[in-house]
Tab-separated table of C-alpha atoms and ligand atoms in Angstrom:
chain	number	residue	atom	x	y	z
A	10	MET	CA	44.168	34.005	134.122
A	11	ASN	CA	40.387	34.607	135.277
A	12	ASN	CA	37.729	36.698	133.688
A	13	GLU	CA	39.413	40.256	134.391
A	14	LEU	CA	42.006	38.896	131.930
A	15	GLY	CA	44.490	41.623	131.472
A	16	ARG	CA	42.225	44.447	133.411
A	17	ILE	CA	45.905	45.941	134.053
A	18	SER	CA	47.337	45.851	130.712
A	19	ALA	CA	44.102	46.766	128.524
A	20	LEU	CA	43.997	50.088	130.557
A	21	LEU	CA	48.275	50.592	129.689
A	22	LYS	CA	47.463	49.906	126.521
A	23	GLY	CA	44.450	52.274	126.677
A	24	ASP	CA	44.007	55.777	124.579
A	25	ARG	CA	44.720	57.815	127.068
A	26	PRO	CA	47.090	57.454	130.142
A	27	THR	CA	46.694	55.890	133.014
A	28	ILE	CA	47.095	57.396	136.782
A	29	SER	CA	48.235	54.655	139.518
A	30	PHE	CA	49.742	54.579	142.708
A	31	GLU	CA	51.535	52.723	144.852
A	32	PHE	CA	51.214	51.903	148.486
A	33	PHE	CA	53.610	50.548	151.692
A	34	PRO	CA	52.489	48.964	154.282
A	35	PRO	CA	52.103	50.834	157.398
A	36	LYS	CA	53.994	49.616	160.418
A	37	ASP	CA	51.581	51.046	162.681
A	38	ASP	CA	48.260	51.343	163.448
A	39	LEU	CA	48.484	55.123	163.474
A	40	GLY	CA	50.065	54.504	160.055
A	41	PHE	CA	47.157	52.571	158.539
A	42	GLU	CA	44.783	55.414	159.962
A	43	ASN	CA	47.425	58.410	157.960
A	44	LEU	CA	47.397	55.405	154.623
A	45	ARG	CA	43.666	55.206	154.878
A	46	ALA	CA	43.481	59.201	154.816
A	47	SER	CA	45.994	59.091	152.269
A	48	PHE	CA	44.293	56.277	149.760
A	49	GLN	CA	40.677	58.380	150.281
A	50	GLU	CA	42.164	61.349	149.210
A	51	LEU	CA	43.529	59.760	146.171
A	52	LYS	CA	40.676	58.018	145.350
A	53	LYS	CA	39.005	61.327	144.728
A	54	TYR	CA	41.282	61.235	141.281
A	55	SER	CA	39.630	57.969	139.560
A	56	PRO	CA	43.034	55.851	139.591
A	57	ASP	CA	43.229	53.457	136.921
A	58	PHE	CA	44.756	50.724	139.488
A	59	ILE	CA	47.311	50.966	143.202
A	60	SER	CA	49.458	48.595	144.050
A	61	VAL	CA	50.990	47.562	147.224
A	62	THR	CA	54.344	46.731	148.518
A	63	TYR	CA	55.201	43.652	150.052
A	64	GLY	CA	58.320	43.100	152.335
A	65	ALA	CA	60.720	40.436	151.267
A	66	MET	CA	61.414	37.645	154.434
A	67	GLY	CA	58.808	38.595	156.388
A	68	SER	CA	58.889	42.021	156.682
A	69	ASN	CA	55.311	43.600	157.582
A	70	GLN	CA	53.636	40.611	155.269
A	71	GLU	CA	50.448	40.572	157.339
A	72	ARG	CA	49.980	44.304	157.094
A	73	SER	CA	50.293	43.975	153.240
A	74	LEU	CA	47.449	41.678	153.066
A	75	ALA	CA	45.411	44.055	154.955
A	76	VAL	CA	45.719	46.808	153.134
A	77	VAL	CA	44.983	44.389	149.537
A	78	ALA	CA	42.051	43.025	151.604
A	79	GLU	CA	40.660	46.609	152.328
A	80	PHE	CA	41.785	48.629	149.145
A	81	SER	CA	40.972	46.206	146.984
A	82	SER	CA	37.331	46.431	146.392
A	83	GLN	CA	37.374	49.946	146.074
A	84	VAL	CA	40.202	49.908	143.284
A	85	PRO	CA	41.531	47.863	141.466
A	86	THR	CA	44.615	46.294	143.305
A	87	VAL	CA	48.230	44.920	141.874
A	88	ALA	CA	49.330	43.098	145.462
A	89	HIS	CA	53.678	43.168	145.042
A	90	LEU	CA	54.694	39.110	145.931
A	91	THR	CA	58.556	38.627	146.686
A	92	CYS	CA	59.488	34.826	146.693
A	93	ILE	CA	62.797	35.185	148.360
A	94	GLY	CA	63.428	32.514	151.493
A	95	SER	CA	59.665	31.467	150.582
A	96	THR	CA	58.098	27.812	149.970
A	97	LYS	CA	55.944	26.549	147.308
A	98	GLU	CA	53.537	25.950	149.946
A	99	SER	CA	53.773	29.810	151.220
A	100	ILE	CA	52.998	31.333	147.896
A	101	SER	CA	50.127	29.058	147.072
A	102	ASN	CA	48.904	29.488	150.301
A	103	LEU	CA	48.951	33.548	149.825
A	104	MET	CA	47.650	32.767	146.145
A	105	THR	CA	44.301	31.359	148.040
A	106	GLN	CA	44.488	34.087	149.962
A	107	TYR	CA	44.581	36.911	147.338
A	108	SER	CA	41.737	34.296	145.357
A	109	ASN	CA	39.295	35.548	148.028
A	110	MET	CA	40.038	39.366	147.589
A	111	ASP	CA	39.281	41.052	144.371
A	112	VAL	CA	42.951	41.730	143.409
A	113	ALA	CA	43.571	42.632	139.923
A	114	GLY	CA	47.111	41.216	139.110
A	115	ILE	CA	50.311	39.740	141.487
A	116	LEU	CA	53.670	41.694	140.880
A	117	ALA	CA	55.734	39.026	140.524
A	118	LEU	CA	59.120	39.954	142.408
A	119	ARG	CA	62.172	38.110	143.641
A	120	GLY	CA	63.062	40.638	146.668
A	121	ASP	CA	66.165	41.352	148.452
A	122	ILE	CA	67.242	39.320	151.542
A	123	PRO	CA	67.272	42.188	153.959
A	124	SER	CA	70.646	42.387	155.628
A	125	ASP	CA	69.430	40.917	159.088
A	126	PHE	CA	68.052	37.812	157.470
A	127	LEU	CA	72.161	37.051	155.015
A	128	GLY	CA	72.380	33.332	155.691
A	129	ALA	CA	68.811	32.638	156.020
A	130	PRO	CA	67.555	29.493	154.028
A	131	LEU	CA	66.654	31.174	150.310
A	132	GLY	CA	63.755	28.894	150.232
A	133	ASP	CA	61.914	27.273	146.815
A	134	PHE	CA	62.846	30.415	144.267
A	135	LYS	CA	66.097	31.501	142.378
A	136	THR	CA	64.610	34.170	141.139
A	137	ALA	CA	61.387	36.054	139.996
A	138	LEU	CA	60.514	33.547	136.904
A	139	ASP	CA	60.365	30.618	139.492
A	140	LEU	CA	57.438	33.136	140.842
A	141	VAL	CA	56.091	34.009	137.643
A	142	ASP	CA	55.727	30.076	136.524
A	143	LEU	CA	53.714	29.801	139.793
A	144	VAL	CA	51.527	32.587	139.746
A	145	ARG	CA	50.656	31.641	136.123
A	146	GLU	CA	48.992	28.656	137.911
A	147	SER	CA	46.611	30.487	139.774
A	148	ASN	CA	45.315	32.500	137.114
A	149	PHE	CA	45.946	35.640	137.970
A	150	GLU	CA	47.521	38.639	135.877
A	151	ILE	CA	51.323	39.048	136.227
A	152	GLY	CA	53.031	41.821	136.618
A	153	ILE	CA	57.064	42.165	136.845
A	154	ALA	CA	59.482	44.566	137.458
A	155	ALA	CA	61.880	46.767	135.208
A	156	PHE	CA	64.941	48.545	135.292
A	157	PRO	CA	65.436	51.637	133.444
A	158	GLU	CA	69.218	51.892	134.702
A	159	LYS	CA	69.607	47.796	134.608
A	160	HIS	CA	69.229	45.775	137.986
A	161	PRO	CA	72.126	46.601	139.984
A	162	GLU	CA	73.359	42.113	139.520
A	163	SER	CA	73.035	42.304	136.117
A	164	PRO	CA	76.301	42.753	133.410
A	165	ASN	CA	74.520	44.915	131.270
A	166	LEU	CA	71.110	45.953	130.109
A	167	GLN	CA	70.807	43.195	127.464
A	168	HIS	CA	70.822	40.437	130.054
A	169	ASP	CA	68.065	42.633	131.599
A	170	LEU	CA	66.058	42.323	128.640
A	171	ALA	CA	66.521	38.499	128.178
A	172	VAL	CA	65.051	37.832	131.466
A	173	LEU	CA	62.359	40.426	130.729
A	174	LYS	CA	61.523	38.612	127.629
A	175	LEU	CA	61.548	35.009	129.578
A	176	LYS	CA	58.788	36.251	131.693
A	177	GLN	CA	56.586	37.908	128.926
A	178	ASP	CA	57.061	34.309	127.554
A	179	SER	CA	55.954	32.502	130.493
A	180	GLY	CA	52.507	35.177	131.019
A	181	ALA	CA	53.737	38.375	132.195
A	182	THR	CA	51.587	41.127	130.612
A	183	PHE	CA	52.837	44.412	132.239
A	184	ALA	CA	55.988	45.884	133.984
A	185	MET	CA	56.831	48.682	136.150
A	186	THR	CA	59.696	50.150	136.368
A	187	GLN	CA	61.911	50.970	139.699
A	188	LEU	CA	62.875	54.391	140.120
A	189	PHE	CA	64.489	56.652	137.864
A	190	PHE	CA	65.269	60.419	137.190
A	191	ASP	CA	66.649	60.204	133.463
A	192	ILE	CA	63.843	60.629	130.866
A	193	ASP	CA	66.494	58.971	128.714
A	194	THR	CA	67.266	55.347	130.181
A	195	TYR	CA	63.433	54.958	130.221
A	196	PHE	CA	62.959	55.163	126.621
A	197	ASN	CA	65.975	53.600	126.000
A	198	LEU	CA	64.697	50.478	127.634
A	199	ARG	CA	61.131	50.431	126.166
A	200	SER	CA	62.899	50.799	122.331
A	201	SER	CA	65.819	48.167	123.595
A	202	ALA	CA	62.612	46.001	124.754
A	203	GLU	CA	60.631	46.704	121.325
A	204	ALA	CA	64.154	45.637	119.731
A	205	SER	CA	64.320	42.505	121.959
A	206	GLY	CA	60.417	41.487	120.822
A	207	ILE	CA	59.202	42.657	124.310
A	208	THR	CA	55.292	44.390	123.714
A	209	ILE	CA	54.066	44.756	126.976
A	210	PRO	CA	53.763	47.574	128.613
A	211	ILE	CA	56.347	48.862	130.934
A	212	VAL	CA	54.768	51.757	132.988
A	213	PRO	CA	57.150	54.337	134.132
A	214	GLY	CA	57.513	54.508	138.352
A	215	LEU	CA	57.254	57.990	139.267
A	216	MET	CA	58.379	59.562	142.644
A	217	PRO	CA	57.523	63.158	143.745
A	218	ILE	CA	60.153	65.339	144.785
A	219	ALA	CA	58.859	66.703	148.045
A	220	ASN	CA	60.841	65.328	150.592
A	221	VAL	CA	64.127	65.838	149.142
A	222	LYS	CA	66.112	64.164	151.469
A	223	GLN	CA	63.602	60.959	151.983
A	224	VAL	CA	63.630	61.040	147.715
A	225	MET	CA	67.625	61.178	147.275
A	226	ARG	CA	67.822	58.341	150.248
A	227	MET	CA	65.361	56.011	147.948
A	228	ALA	CA	67.451	56.972	145.170
A	229	GLU	CA	70.673	55.862	146.802
A	230	MET	CA	69.308	52.748	147.847
A	231	SER	CA	67.918	51.542	144.490
A	232	GLY	CA	71.048	52.796	142.720
A	233	ALA	CA	69.027	55.662	140.621
A	234	LYS	CA	71.076	58.049	139.142
A	235	VAL	CA	70.401	61.906	140.478
A	236	PRO	CA	70.535	63.995	136.797
A	237	VAL	CA	74.002	66.488	138.073
A	238	HIS	CA	72.110	69.439	137.338
A	239	LEU	CA	69.442	68.687	139.581
A	240	VAL	CA	72.125	67.794	142.524
A	241	GLU	CA	73.181	71.294	141.662
A	242	ARG	CA	69.969	73.674	142.180
A	243	LEU	CA	68.781	71.621	145.506
A	244	SER	CA	72.390	72.477	146.415
A	245	GLU	CA	71.289	76.436	146.177
A	246	ALA	CA	68.209	75.979	147.919
A	247	ASN	CA	68.363	77.977	151.413
A	248	ASP	CA	65.910	75.769	152.887
A	249	GLU	CA	63.813	72.866	152.840
A	250	LEU	CA	60.845	74.440	151.153
A	251	SER	CA	62.959	75.728	148.183
A	252	SER	CA	63.975	72.128	147.434
A	253	ARG	CA	60.746	71.207	147.541
A	254	GLU	CA	60.065	73.346	144.644
A	255	ILE	CA	62.768	72.763	142.741
A	256	GLY	CA	62.089	68.847	143.364
A	257	MET	CA	58.499	69.410	142.446
A	258	GLU	CA	59.093	71.079	139.024
A	259	PHE	CA	61.549	68.479	138.355
A	260	SER	CA	58.908	66.063	138.897
A	261	VAL	CA	56.419	67.280	137.194
A	262	LYS	CA	58.367	68.307	133.527
A	263	LEU	CA	59.771	64.596	133.817
A	264	ALA	CA	56.010	63.212	134.630
A	265	LYS	CA	54.956	65.902	131.251
A	266	ASP	CA	57.715	64.967	129.390
A	267	LEU	CA	57.423	60.706	129.977
A	268	ILE	CA	53.222	61.614	128.745
A	269	ALA	CA	53.884	63.583	125.855
A	270	GLN	CA	56.801	61.553	124.402
A	271	GLY	CA	54.616	58.120	124.435
A	272	ALA	CA	54.372	56.514	128.481
A	273	PRO	CA	51.590	54.148	128.725
A	274	GLY	CA	51.152	55.792	131.899
A	275	ILE	CA	52.714	57.203	135.369
A	276	HIS	CA	53.040	54.928	138.371
A	277	ILE	CA	53.246	57.241	141.536
A	278	PHE	CA	55.038	56.160	144.557
A	279	THR	CA	53.359	57.792	146.960
A	280	LEU	CA	55.458	57.203	150.312
A	281	ASN	CA	51.682	56.910	151.575
A	282	HIS	CA	51.350	60.670	151.407
A	283	HIS	CA	48.806	62.237	149.321
A	284	LYS	CA	49.769	66.122	148.625
A	285	ALA	CA	52.607	65.330	146.382
A	286	PRO	CA	50.946	63.238	144.144
A	287	ILE	CA	47.444	64.914	144.018
A	288	GLU	CA	50.208	68.212	143.075
A	289	LEU	CA	51.881	66.558	140.747
A	290	LEU	CA	49.037	65.148	138.797
A	291	LYS	CA	47.500	68.937	138.587
A	292	ALA	CA	50.758	70.601	137.461
A	293	THR	CA	50.691	67.764	134.608
A	294	GLY	CA	47.432	68.049	133.377
A	295	LEU	CA	46.343	64.267	134.608
A	296	ALA	CA	43.747	65.694	137.324
B	28	FAD	P1	64.777	38.918	139.394
B	28	FAD	O1	63.710	38.613	137.993
B	28	FAD	O2	64.950	37.556	139.981
B	28	FAD	O3	66.616	39.670	138.920
B	28	FAD	C1	66.934	39.316	140.069
B	28	FAD	C2	68.394	39.336	139.142
B	28	FAD	O4	68.400	37.974	139.018
B	28	FAD	C3	68.733	40.405	138.176
B	28	FAD	O5	69.908	40.610	137.699
B	28	FAD	C4	68.177	39.668	136.818
B	28	FAD	O6	68.705	39.770	135.987
B	28	FAD	C5	68.521	38.178	137.486
B	28	FAD	N1	67.841	37.191	136.742
B	28	FAD	C6	66.450	36.521	136.672
B	28	FAD	N2	66.175	35.644	135.911
B	28	FAD	C7	67.043	34.869	135.853
B	28	FAD	C8	67.402	34.205	134.771
B	28	FAD	N3	66.335	33.347	134.295
B	28	FAD	N4	68.777	34.011	134.452
B	28	FAD	C9	69.779	34.778	134.339
B	28	FAD	N5	69.508	36.081	135.505
B	28	FAD	C10	68.377	35.682	135.829
B	28	FAD	N6	60.900	44.477	146.810
B	28	FAD	C11	61.203	43.733	147.944
B	28	FAD	O7	60.771	43.381	148.701
B	28	FAD	N7	58.462	44.373	147.945
B	28	FAD	C12	58.226	45.230	146.843
B	28	FAD	O8	57.495	45.379	147.067
B	28	FAD	C13	58.529	45.482	145.848
B	28	FAD	N8	58.826	46.258	144.835
B	28	FAD	C14	59.312	46.405	143.844
B	28	FAD	C15	58.517	47.507	142.708
B	28	FAD	C16	59.084	47.355	141.686
B	28	FAD	C17	58.200	48.523	140.534
B	28	FAD	C18	60.845	47.405	141.247
B	28	FAD	C19	61.072	47.740	140.140
B	28	FAD	C20	61.118	46.843	142.477
B	28	FAD	C21	60.665	46.659	143.572
B	28	FAD	N9	61.201	45.686	144.641
B	28	FAD	C22	60.589	45.175	145.751
B	28	FAD	C23	62.969	45.388	144.703
B	28	FAD	C24	62.797	43.886	143.727
B	28	FAD	O9	62.654	42.863	144.451
B	28	FAD	C25	64.202	43.875	143.463
B	28	FAD	O10	65.073	45.054	143.004
B	28	FAD	C26	64.985	43.028	143.315
B	28	FAD	O11	66.609	42.759	143.497
B	28	FAD	C27	64.898	42.191	141.821
B	28	FAD	O12	63.600	41.762	141.829
B	28	FAD	P2	63.145	41.665	140.046
B	28	FAD	O13	61.706	40.813	140.837
B	28	FAD	O14	63.487	41.929	138.979
B	28	FAD	O15	64.088	39.876	140.746
């Protein structure tokens, strides 16, 4: 690792909760303009770091790099990197490009095969563990994904924990979670991880429920269970404004409880917007 060794894990192990934001690469120039505007608004809240997603199997990867190139000089940036369908050579080339930017860390992921790529060559990597091994050679701090409700392909949480431990032993120094709504799943993951010798900080990923339909779609795609009481309350809402209020109230409580019970910080999935993340930070007392 370079001399910024462990910058992200040091922040996550610090004595105050971290604030961080996830962005995705926009589809077009207008989307980029909107993202820039959101980024500038969110920057005012002094995020500890941000992260930028990366589409598996080629989708919008150039723009992901462009976002990382632009933002990493302003805020410590974790670049997500997927390996499914990639060759070792293409990943090494990317590492060289990231070395020329001020990238704070790489989130080493397998990625999922998009439906229109099913049957395409899978490349040189079977799992994210292979990527962790390659990224380690490039001296970047390495983050990994964690799944409070277990990874959909895993037989059980114990299997996921064994994989997390292998990745930690291979050099990963922090983990970020998948979207979840049930706080018990996060703290259960944390305590089971500790019992399995996993000591790296696991920062919870939180998506403010502002656009309820969009968040519910993301929940379905990721397999995150939505608590029955939230579904019931949302079903009573008469219009979008009142469902937004119910959703945000739920998100604020989740964020407050996470921090109160010892989460290292909150990684906010912004969906490239700034209003709901700022509302969440203010209501949680983090801003
Ligand atoms: P892996 O670690 O490879 O795990 C996949 C499956 O294989 C799991 O069931 C695991 O238990 C199993 N496994 C792994 N290694 C071993 C082993 N050695 N032995 C046995 N079993 C093993 N996707 C994107 O395309 N772009 C993104 O930017 C992106 N960002 C994400 C950010 C976060 C915080 C999270 C949680 C997910 C993100 N994803 C992203 C989605 C992610 O790529 C998928 O969830 C993918 O299915 C799993 O990725 P992984 O890195 O955990 O894979």
